[in-house]
């Protein structure tokens, strides 16, 4: 799929934001470590993030271009492909940049703190969301491995769909971009 350079830059920003958000989430969960970080994406996930339908060789070229675009501020981002799965490695320079510059408004920290407890429930999870906005959307999920999804309706900084599953006294979550969520759960849209 051909894209103008301006459109490609916008889509690269989506991938860059996702990579930075995943690393920040890891830093909140596990603490900051001054090490490179590799994130693994199936080609389908990259195509969702980039709003493309690329094959492996086209994706290789796309990621080479992406690495050039994000060199400042993330450093020498490298990728490797194993069949249709990609590992994107952000060097120490980028990991340190993310630690210093990606803000944490407290929401994810509060959510993760709650989910570490064995007795949390849907009402408590919704209370964390409502602490940060009164404009949230809650949707029961009938597809996949989740019970419900929650997201902020008008937050450009956090457009993720947080999907939750309660199992044996624990709540498991995963967050998806809007495009990923729509692709995974089209009947829910």
Tab-separated table of C-alpha atoms in Angstrom:
chain	number	residue	atom	x	y	z
A	1	UNK	CA	0.000	0.000	0.000
A	2	UNK	CA	1.576	3.270	-1.115
A	3	UNK	CA	1.621	6.127	1.356
A	4	UNK	CA	2.702	9.709	1.017
A	5	UNK	CA	5.704	10.618	3.135
A	6	UNK	CA	3.536	12.822	5.374
A	7	UNK	CA	1.060	9.972	5.981
A	8	UNK	CA	3.948	7.586	6.649
A	9	UNK	CA	5.338	10.014	9.246
A	10	UNK	CA	1.961	10.113	11.011
A	11	UNK	CA	1.764	6.323	11.053
A	12	UNK	CA	5.362	6.053	12.215
A	13	UNK	CA	4.343	8.299	15.104
A	14	UNK	CA	1.676	5.740	16.066
A	15	UNK	CA	4.286	2.962	16.144
A	16	UNK	CA	6.780	5.166	17.998
A	17	UNK	CA	4.131	6.089	20.584
A	18	UNK	CA	3.192	2.437	21.035
A	19	UNK	CA	6.820	1.401	21.544
A	20	UNK	CA	7.383	4.228	24.007
A	21	UNK	CA	4.150	3.437	25.875
A	22	UNK	CA	5.024	-0.267	26.140
A	23	UNK	CA	8.465	0.558	27.519
A	24	UNK	CA	7.006	3.110	29.968
A	25	UNK	CA	4.437	0.525	31.098
A	26	UNK	CA	7.289	-1.914	31.710
A	27	UNK	CA	9.197	0.734	33.671
A	28	UNK	CA	6.141	1.360	35.842
A	29	UNK	CA	5.652	-2.376	36.437
A	30	UNK	CA	9.263	-3.411	36.945
A	31	UNK	CA	11.225	-0.226	37.524
A	32	UNK	CA	13.752	1.526	35.308
A	33	UNK	CA	16.756	-0.452	34.133
A	34	UNK	CA	19.473	1.000	31.963
A	35	UNK	CA	19.314	-1.809	29.388
A	36	UNK	CA	18.102	-2.120	25.798
A	37	UNK	CA	14.499	-3.312	25.491
A	38	UNK	CA	13.130	-5.588	22.771
A	39	UNK	CA	9.420	-5.648	22.011
A	40	UNK	CA	7.993	-8.441	19.873
A	41	UNK	CA	5.220	-7.792	17.387
A	42	UNK	CA	3.547	-10.189	14.985
A	43	UNK	CA	3.382	-8.662	11.519
A	44	UNK	CA	-0.389	-8.309	11.923
A	45	UNK	CA	0.081	-6.036	14.943
A	46	UNK	CA	2.573	-3.876	13.052
A	47	UNK	CA	0.160	-3.634	10.140
A	48	UNK	CA	-2.561	-2.475	12.552
A	49	UNK	CA	-0.267	0.112	14.126
A	50	UNK	CA	0.871	1.372	10.734
A	51	UNK	CA	-2.560	1.038	9.093
A	52	UNK	CA	-0.987	-1.001	6.296
A	53	UNK	CA	-1.211	-4.461	4.796
A	54	UNK	CA	2.453	-5.178	4.143
A	55	UNK	CA	4.161	-8.481	3.516
A	56	UNK	CA	7.387	-9.400	5.289
A	57	UNK	CA	9.820	-7.847	2.811
A	58	UNK	CA	7.777	-4.648	2.572
A	59	UNK	CA	7.597	-4.528	6.374
A	60	UNK	CA	11.381	-4.939	6.554
A	61	UNK	CA	11.762	-1.826	4.379
A	62	UNK	CA	9.119	0.040	6.354
A	63	UNK	CA	10.904	-0.700	9.645
A	64	UNK	CA	14.248	0.380	8.187
A	65	UNK	CA	12.642	3.720	7.299
A	66	UNK	CA	11.023	3.870	10.744
A	67	UNK	CA	14.416	3.347	12.424
A	68	UNK	CA	15.811	6.323	10.501
A	69	UNK	CA	12.858	8.531	11.489
A	70	UNK	CA	13.123	7.778	15.220
A	71	UNK	CA	16.919	7.831	15.539
A	72	UNK	CA	16.506	11.148	17.308
A	73	UNK	CA	15.404	10.686	20.128
A	74	UNK	CA	15.453	6.871	20.456
A	75	UNK	CA	18.910	6.100	19.078
A	76	UNK	CA	19.822	3.193	16.785
A	77	UNK	CA	16.591	1.193	16.869
A	78	UNK	CA	17.118	-2.212	15.267
A	79	UNK	CA	14.719	-4.932	14.253
A	80	UNK	CA	14.991	-8.593	13.465
A	81	UNK	CA	12.440	-10.826	11.809
A	82	UNK	CA	11.784	-14.445	12.667
A	83	UNK	CA	9.180	-15.682	10.196
A	84	UNK	CA	6.324	-13.190	10.579
A	85	UNK	CA	7.298	-11.940	14.038
A	86	UNK	CA	9.473	-8.896	14.574
A	87	UNK	CA	11.649	-7.931	17.502
A	88	UNK	CA	12.207	-4.179	17.712
A	89	UNK	CA	15.075	-3.272	20.025
A	90	UNK	CA	15.346	0.179	21.553
A	91	UNK	CA	18.892	0.918	22.783
A	92	UNK	CA	19.815	2.280	26.207
A	93	UNK	CA	19.734	5.852	24.818
A	94	UNK	CA	16.073	5.441	23.887
A	95	UNK	CA	15.135	3.669	27.106
A	96	UNK	CA	16.676	6.532	29.111
A	97	UNK	CA	14.885	9.089	26.922
A	98	UNK	CA	11.556	7.360	27.580
A	99	UNK	CA	12.211	7.229	31.322
A	100	UNK	CA	12.948	10.971	31.407
A	101	UNK	CA	10.374	12.259	28.916
A	102	UNK	CA	7.285	10.052	28.779
A	103	UNK	CA	5.009	11.374	31.476
A	104	UNK	CA	3.083	9.224	33.883
A	105	UNK	CA	-0.080	10.980	35.000
A	106	UNK	CA	-0.567	8.318	37.666
A	107	UNK	CA	-3.372	6.406	35.954
A	108	UNK	CA	-1.369	3.381	34.855
A	109	UNK	CA	0.498	3.296	38.162
A	110	UNK	CA	-2.817	3.334	40.078
A	111	UNK	CA	-4.325	0.673	37.822
A	112	UNK	CA	-1.324	-1.632	38.151
A	113	UNK	CA	-1.242	-1.162	41.928
A	114	UNK	CA	-4.893	-2.209	42.103
A	115	UNK	CA	-4.416	-5.199	39.794
A	116	UNK	CA	-1.562	-6.525	41.955
A	117	UNK	CA	-4.125	-7.153	44.681
A	118	UNK	CA	-5.970	-10.454	44.669
A	119	UNK	CA	-9.302	-8.987	45.691
A	120	UNK	CA	-9.879	-6.282	43.086
A	121	UNK	CA	-13.067	-6.182	41.060
A	122	UNK	CA	-14.721	-4.351	38.178
A	123	UNK	CA	-16.126	-1.577	40.368
A	124	UNK	CA	-12.678	-0.782	41.770
A	125	UNK	CA	-11.169	-0.805	38.281
A	126	UNK	CA	-13.849	1.591	37.059
A	127	UNK	CA	-13.167	3.832	40.062
A	128	UNK	CA	-9.524	4.152	38.948
A	129	UNK	CA	-10.647	5.197	35.468
A	130	UNK	CA	-13.201	7.646	36.896
A	131	UNK	CA	-10.520	9.194	39.100
A	132	UNK	CA	-8.871	10.425	35.890
A	133	UNK	CA	-11.944	11.230	33.786
A	134	UNK	CA	-15.708	11.150	33.986
A	135	UNK	CA	-15.787	10.367	30.267
A	136	UNK	CA	-15.101	6.655	30.105
A	137	UNK	CA	-16.684	3.912	28.075
A	138	UNK	CA	-17.334	0.428	29.446
A	139	UNK	CA	-18.158	-2.389	27.085
A	140	UNK	CA	-18.937	-6.015	27.839
A	141	UNK	CA	-16.876	-8.237	25.561
A	142	UNK	CA	-18.309	-11.449	24.210
A	143	UNK	CA	-15.382	-12.335	21.940
A	144	UNK	CA	-11.854	-13.453	22.798
A	145	UNK	CA	-10.561	-14.008	26.307
A	146	UNK	CA	-11.863	-10.880	28.011
A	147	UNK	CA	-14.940	-10.014	30.045
A	148	UNK	CA	-15.081	-6.266	29.469
A	149	UNK	CA	-13.191	-3.331	28.019
A	150	UNK	CA	-12.801	0.190	29.380
A	151	UNK	CA	-11.339	3.289	27.796
A	152	UNK	CA	-11.233	7.045	28.045
A	153	UNK	CA	-13.500	8.627	25.443
A	154	UNK	CA	-11.687	11.923	24.875
A	155	UNK	CA	-8.067	11.442	25.901
A	156	UNK	CA	-5.620	11.880	23.033
A	157	UNK	CA	-2.757	10.806	25.313
A	158	UNK	CA	-4.417	7.531	26.314
A	159	UNK	CA	-6.594	6.086	23.583
A	160	UNK	CA	-5.913	2.471	24.547
A	161	UNK	CA	-8.708	-0.034	25.048
A	162	UNK	CA	-8.055	-1.784	28.365
A	163	UNK	CA	-9.499	-5.302	28.291
A	164	UNK	CA	-9.993	-7.237	31.521
A	165	UNK	CA	-10.619	-10.843	32.439
A	166	UNK	CA	-11.400	-12.025	35.961
A	167	UNK	CA	-10.054	-15.474	36.733
A	168	UNK	CA	-9.606	-17.301	40.041
A	169	UNK	CA	-9.469	-14.139	42.145
A	170	UNK	CA	-7.116	-12.311	39.787
A	171	UNK	CA	-7.780	-9.730	37.120
A	172	UNK	CA	-5.715	-9.969	33.959
A	173	UNK	CA	-5.539	-7.031	31.582
A	174	UNK	CA	-4.193	-6.190	28.171
A	175	UNK	CA	-4.356	-2.886	26.383
A	176	UNK	CA	-4.906	-2.469	22.668
A	177	UNK	CA	-4.792	0.458	20.275
A	178	UNK	CA	-8.210	1.349	18.849
A	179	UNK	CA	-7.290	-0.286	15.497
A	180	UNK	CA	-6.095	-3.469	17.226
A	181	UNK	CA	-9.246	-3.590	19.332
A	182	UNK	CA	-11.482	-3.142	16.304
A	183	UNK	CA	-9.644	-5.906	14.423
A	184	UNK	CA	-9.730	-8.298	17.389
A	185	UNK	CA	-13.326	-7.644	18.361
A	186	UNK	CA	-15.243	-6.386	15.319
A	187	UNK	CA	-18.572	-7.587	16.712
A	188	UNK	CA	-18.086	-5.311	19.733
A	189	UNK	CA	-17.843	-2.109	17.686
